[in-house]
Coordinates of C-alpha atoms in Angstrom, one line a residue:
D43 CA 95.7 -0.4 -61.7
R44 CA 97.9 -1.4 -64.5
S45 CA 97.5 -5.1 -64.1
S46 CA 93.9 -4.8 -64.6
H47 CA 94.1 -3.3 -68.1
R48 CA 95.6 -4.5 -71.4
S49 CA 96.1 -2.6 -74.7
D50 CA 93.6 -2.6 -77.4
P51 CA 95.3 -3.7 -80.5
C52 CA 92.8 -1.7 -82.7
C53 CA 92.8 1.6 -81.1
G54 CA 95.7 1.4 -78.8
R55 CA 93.4 2.0 -75.8
S56 CA 93.8 -0.2 -72.8
M57 CA 91.1 -3.0 -72.4
P58 CA 89.4 -4.1 -69.1
S59 CA 90.9 -7.1 -67.5
A60 CA 89.0 -10.4 -67.0
K61 CA 87.9 -9.4 -63.7
A62 CA 86.3 -6.3 -64.9
W63 CA 84.5 -8.1 -67.8
I64 CA 83.0 -10.4 -65.3
L65 CA 81.7 -7.5 -63.2
L66 CA 80.4 -5.8 -66.3
S67 CA 78.7 -9.0 -67.6
G68 CA 77.0 -9.5 -64.2
A69 CA 75.6 -6.0 -64.2
A70 CA 74.3 -6.4 -67.7
A71 CA 72.6 -9.6 -66.9
A72 CA 70.9 -8.1 -63.9
S73 CA 69.7 -5.3 -65.8
G74 CA 68.4 -7.5 -68.6
L75 CA 66.6 -9.7 -66.0
A76 CA 64.9 -6.7 -64.5
M77 CA 63.7 -5.4 -67.9
F78 CA 62.3 -9.0 -68.7
M79 CA 60.5 -9.1 -65.3
L80 CA 59.0 -5.6 -65.9
S81 CA 57.7 -6.7 -69.4
R82 CA 56.2 -9.8 -67.8
R83 CA 54.1 -7.8 -65.3
R84 CA 50.2 -7.6 -65.8
P85 CA 48.9 -4.3 -66.6
A86 CA 47.2 -2.4 -63.8
V87 CA 43.3 -2.8 -63.7
P88 CA 41.9 0.7 -64.1
T89 CA 39.6 1.8 -61.3
P90 CA 36.0 1.6 -62.4
V91 CA 34.3 4.9 -62.8
V92 CA 30.9 5.0 -60.9
E93 CA 28.3 7.1 -62.7
R94 CA 26.5 9.3 -60.1
A95 CA 23.2 10.9 -60.6
A96 CA 23.4 14.6 -61.2
P97 CA 22.4 16.6 -58.2
T98 CA 18.8 17.5 -57.9
D99 CA 17.9 21.1 -58.7
P100 CA 16.9 22.6 -55.4
A101 CA 14.4 24.8 -57.3
A102 CA 12.7 21.8 -58.9
A103 CA 12.7 19.6 -55.8
V104 CA 9.3 19.0 -54.2
A105 CA 9.3 19.6 -50.4
P106 CA 7.8 16.8 -48.4
A107 CA 4.3 17.5 -47.1
K108 CA 4.1 18.7 -43.7
A109 CA 1.9 16.9 -41.3
T110 CA -1.1 19.1 -40.0
P111 CA -0.7 19.8 -36.3
F112 CA -3.3 18.1 -34.3
T113 CA -5.0 20.9 -32.5
P114 CA -7.9 20.9 -30.1
I115 CA -10.0 22.5 -32.8
L116 CA -9.2 19.8 -35.3
L117 CA -9.9 17.1 -32.8
A118 CA -13.3 18.6 -32.0
E119 CA -14.1 19.0 -35.7
Q120 CA -13.3 15.4 -36.5
L121 CA -15.4 14.2 -33.5
K122 CA -18.4 16.4 -34.6
Q123 CA -18.1 15.2 -38.2
S124 CA -18.2 11.6 -37.0
G125 CA -21.4 12.5 -35.1
T126 CA -22.9 14.1 -38.2
T127 CA -22.1 11.1 -40.3
A128 CA -23.8 8.7 -37.8
L129 CA -26.7 11.0 -37.5
T130 CA -27.3 11.2 -41.2
A131 CA -27.1 7.4 -41.4
G132 CA -29.7 7.1 -38.7
K133 CA -27.1 5.7 -36.0
F134 CA -28.4 7.9 -33.3
D135 CA -26.5 6.1 -30.5
E136 CA -23.2 6.6 -32.2
A137 CA -24.0 10.1 -33.1
L138 CA -24.8 10.9 -29.5
I139 CA -21.5 9.4 -28.2
A140 CA -19.4 11.3 -30.8
Y141 CA -21.1 14.7 -30.0
G142 CA -20.6 14.2 -26.3
E143 CA -16.9 13.4 -26.9
A144 CA -16.6 16.5 -29.2
I145 CA -18.1 18.7 -26.3
R146 CA -15.8 17.2 -23.7
S147 CA -12.8 17.9 -26.0
V148 CA -13.8 21.5 -26.3
D149 CA -14.3 21.8 -22.6
K150 CA -10.8 20.4 -21.9
A151 CA -9.2 22.8 -24.4
L152 CA -10.9 25.8 -23.0
E153 CA -10.0 24.7 -19.5
L154 CA -6.3 24.5 -20.4
G155 CA -6.3 28.0 -21.9
G156 CA -3.6 29.5 -23.9
L157 CA -5.9 30.0 -26.9
S158 CA -6.2 32.8 -29.1
T159 CA -9.6 34.7 -29.2
A160 CA -10.2 33.3 -32.7
D161 CA -9.6 29.7 -31.6
T162 CA -11.8 30.3 -28.5
D163 CA -14.6 31.6 -30.6
A164 CA -14.3 28.6 -33.0
L165 CA -14.3 26.1 -30.1
S166 CA -17.4 27.8 -28.7
T167 CA -19.2 27.5 -32.1
L168 CA -18.2 23.9 -32.4
K169 CA -19.5 23.2 -28.9
A170 CA -22.9 24.9 -29.5
A171 CA -23.3 23.0 -32.9
S172 CA -22.4 19.7 -31.3
A173 CA -24.8 20.3 -28.3
L174 CA -27.6 21.2 -30.7
N175 CA -27.1 18.0 -32.8
A176 CA -26.8 15.9 -29.6
A177 CA -30.3 17.2 -28.7
M178 CA -31.7 16.1 -32.0
A179 CA -30.1 12.6 -31.6
S180 CA -31.7 12.5 -28.1
L181 CA -35.1 13.3 -29.5
K182 CA -34.8 10.5 -31.9
L183 CA -33.9 8.0 -29.2
Q184 CA -36.7 9.4 -27.0
L185 CA -34.2 10.4 -24.4
F186 CA -36.2 13.7 -23.6
S187 CA -34.2 14.6 -20.5
D188 CA -31.0 14.4 -22.5
A189 CA -32.7 16.6 -25.1
V190 CA -33.5 19.2 -22.5
K191 CA -29.8 19.0 -21.3
W192 CA -28.0 19.3 -24.6
S193 CA -30.3 22.1 -25.8
T194 CA -29.6 24.0 -22.7
V195 CA -25.9 23.6 -23.2
A196 CA -26.2 25.1 -26.7
L197 CA -28.3 28.0 -25.3
E198 CA -25.7 28.7 -22.6
V199 CA -22.8 28.9 -25.2
E200 CA -24.9 31.0 -27.6
P201 CA -27.7 32.8 -25.7
P202 CA -30.8 33.6 -27.8
A203 CA -30.7 37.0 -29.5
P204 CA -31.5 38.5 -32.9
G205 CA -28.8 38.4 -35.5
P206 CA -26.8 35.7 -37.4
G207 CA -27.2 33.1 -34.8
A208 CA -30.9 33.5 -34.3
A209 CA -31.8 30.5 -36.4
R210 CA -29.6 28.3 -34.4
S211 CA -31.1 29.6 -31.2
C212 CA -34.6 28.9 -32.5
K213 CA -33.6 25.3 -33.1
A214 CA -32.2 24.9 -29.5
L215 CA -35.3 26.5 -28.0
F216 CA -37.6 24.3 -30.1
R217 CA -35.7 21.1 -29.2
R218 CA -35.7 21.9 -25.5
A219 CA -39.3 22.7 -25.5
S220 CA -40.0 19.4 -27.4
G221 CA -38.2 17.5 -24.6
K222 CA -40.1 19.4 -21.9
V223 CA -43.6 18.8 -23.5
E224 CA -42.8 15.0 -24.1
L225 CA -41.8 14.8 -20.4
G226 CA -45.1 16.3 -19.5
E227 CA -43.6 19.2 -17.7
Q228 CA -46.4 21.5 -16.7
G229 CA -45.7 25.2 -16.5
D230 CA -44.5 28.0 -18.6
G231 CA -41.0 26.6 -19.4
A232 CA -41.8 25.0 -22.7
L233 CA -44.2 27.7 -23.7
N234 CA -41.7 30.5 -23.0
D235 CA -39.1 28.7 -25.1
L236 CA -41.4 28.5 -28.0
R237 CA -42.7 32.1 -27.7
L238 CA -39.1 33.2 -27.8
A239 CA -38.4 30.9 -30.8
V240 CA -41.4 32.4 -32.7
A241 CA -40.2 35.9 -31.9
L242 CA -36.5 35.3 -33.1
S243 CA -37.5 33.2 -36.1
P244 CA -36.9 35.0 -39.4
K245 CA -39.9 33.5 -40.9
P246 CA -42.9 31.4 -39.6
D247 CA -42.0 27.8 -38.8
S248 CA -44.9 25.4 -38.9
A249 CA -43.3 23.0 -36.6
V250 CA -42.5 25.6 -33.9
L251 CA -46.0 27.0 -34.2
A252 CA -47.6 23.6 -34.0
L253 CA -45.7 22.8 -30.8
L254 CA -46.6 26.1 -29.4
A255 CA -50.3 25.4 -30.0
R256 CA -49.9 22.1 -28.3
A257 CA -48.0 23.4 -25.3
A258 CA -50.5 26.3 -24.8
G259 CA -53.5 23.9 -25.1
D260 CA -51.8 21.4 -22.5
L261 CA -51.3 24.3 -20.0
A262 CA -54.8 25.6 -20.6
R263 CA -56.2 22.4 -19.6
Q264 CA -54.1 22.4 -16.5
K265 CA -55.3 25.9 -15.6
T266 CA -58.9 24.7 -16.2
L267 CA -58.4 21.9 -13.6
E268 CA -57.0 24.4 -11.2
G269 CA -59.9 26.7 -11.6
A270 CA -58.0 29.5 -13.4
W271 CA -60.6 29.9 -16.1
D272 CA -59.7 33.3 -17.4
E273 CA -56.0 32.2 -17.8
A274 CA -57.1 29.0 -19.4
Q275 CA -59.3 30.8 -21.9
N276 CA -56.4 33.1 -22.8
L277 CA -54.1 30.1 -23.4
F278 CA -56.8 28.3 -25.6
K279 CA -56.9 31.4 -27.8
E280 CA -53.2 31.6 -28.0
S281 CA -53.2 27.9 -28.9
G282 CA -55.8 28.4 -31.6
Q283 CA -54.0 31.3 -33.1
A284 CA -50.6 29.4 -33.3
A285 CA -52.5 26.4 -34.8
G286 CA -54.0 28.6 -37.4
K287 CA -50.6 29.9 -38.5
A288 CA -49.1 26.5 -38.5
G289 CA -51.4 25.3 -41.2
S290 CA -52.0 21.6 -41.7
A291 CA -49.4 20.9 -39.1
G292 CA -51.5 22.6 -36.5
A293 CA -54.9 21.4 -37.5
E294 CA -55.2 19.0 -34.7
Y295 CA -54.3 21.6 -32.1
A296 CA -56.7 24.2 -33.6
V297 CA -59.6 21.9 -33.1
A298 CA -58.4 21.0 -29.6
A299 CA -58.1 24.8 -28.9
M300 CA -61.7 25.4 -30.1
M301 CA -62.9 22.6 -27.9
G302 CA -61.1 24.2 -24.9
L303 CA -62.7 27.6 -25.6
A304 CA -66.2 26.0 -25.8
Q305 CA -65.7 24.4 -22.5
M306 CA -64.7 27.6 -21.0
L307 CA -67.8 29.2 -22.2
Y308 CA -69.8 26.3 -20.8
L309 CA -68.1 26.7 -17.5
N310 CA -68.9 30.5 -17.5
N311 CA -72.5 29.6 -18.1
D312 CA -72.5 31.2 -21.5
H313 CA -74.4 28.3 -22.9
E314 CA -75.6 30.0 -26.0
N315 CA -72.1 30.7 -27.2
A316 CA -70.8 27.5 -25.8
G317 CA -73.4 25.5 -27.9
A318 CA -72.3 27.3 -31.1
A319 CA -68.6 26.7 -30.3
F320 CA -69.3 23.0 -29.6
L321 CA -70.9 22.7 -33.1
K322 CA -67.9 24.3 -34.8
V323 CA -65.6 21.7 -33.1
A324 CA -67.9 18.9 -34.2
D325 CA -67.8 20.1 -37.8
K326 CA -64.0 20.3 -37.7
A327 CA -63.3 17.1 -35.8
A328 CA -63.1 13.8 -37.7
S329 CA -66.4 12.0 -38.0
A330 CA -67.1 9.5 -35.3
S331 CA -63.9 10.5 -33.4
L332 CA -64.0 10.9 -29.7
L333 CA -63.7 14.6 -30.0
H334 CA -66.5 14.6 -32.5
V335 CA -68.7 12.8 -30.1
Q336 CA -67.7 15.0 -27.2
A337 CA -68.4 18.1 -29.1
L338 CA -71.9 17.0 -30.2
D339 CA -72.8 15.9 -26.6
G340 CA -71.7 19.5 -25.3
A341 CA -73.7 21.1 -28.1
V342 CA -76.9 19.3 -27.2
R343 CA -76.5 20.1 -23.4
C344 CA -75.8 23.8 -24.2
L345 CA -78.5 24.3 -26.7
M346 CA -81.0 22.7 -24.6
S347 CA -80.1 24.9 -21.7
S348 CA -80.4 28.1 -24.0
G349 CA -83.7 27.1 -25.1
E350 CA -82.6 26.3 -28.8
H351 CA -84.6 23.1 -28.9
A352 CA -84.6 22.7 -32.7
A353 CA -80.8 23.1 -32.9
A354 CA -80.5 20.8 -29.9
S355 CA -82.6 18.1 -31.6
A356 CA -80.6 18.4 -34.8
A357 CA -77.3 18.0 -32.7
A358 CA -78.8 15.0 -30.9
E359 CA -79.5 13.2 -34.2
R360 CA -75.9 13.7 -35.3
L361 CA -74.8 12.4 -31.9
V362 CA -76.8 9.2 -32.2
A363 CA -75.5 8.7 -35.8
A364 CA -71.8 9.3 -34.6
V365 CA -72.2 6.8 -31.6
G366 CA -74.0 4.2 -33.8
A367 CA -71.2 4.5 -36.4

């Protein structure tokens, strides 16, 4: 467009027209405004860098403790331990309850089944030990029927036999016999338990021997009343022998056995030997005690019957002194 240009006086080039200058000036102004606006913008806020902990070395990490599985064996052990703690503290009622719960826990586990041989054996051992301790707690509480019951449970789980378990069997036999004797059960039950305990015991037990002496003496007196004198005499001898082996624990029963033998001799009309036996009892028995007086009375009667008047007179003087005391 020729009308839009004019000649440049300096270089001879054509110059833009007024319209073109206006357009160029507007573009330049727009460009300058844009640059000004850009320069006035706030700088961008940098995104904060969050410091993160370094990942834990798996090799150095401590694994959380795993909970111990609650098994029937663990439950029975805990109940048994509770019973033992109570028994040691003299809380016999609490001990008896805990041992009973331990035994019931074992029975339930065995009834459900699905156990290994090792677990079954472990549960049986726990049951026998709990029953044995339950028998002791029962004796302490003078629950003699319960003592017999729990001792029998222990013996059913672990029948008496020589070997590693013999000592525990001896305890069960002794505690069952103790309950039977205290209940006044007449017969061979307690005596047989004690005889077996003596046979199985790895070494003499004075408590077992003393109870054997007592049980044999009790049964001997029963046989005497029944007229079974020969059997009674043998039982009195057994009682005396056991009492002698028991030492001081059996001293009382030793004298009682001697008295029983003296009475057997008297009943068999062997007055001479009976008189001597009664004098031995009088020497062993406590002075002025009932047994001492009874022995001197028997000695006087027997010695008089056998014609030993001097010995009878001396025994009579001792009798008068004992009664007067």
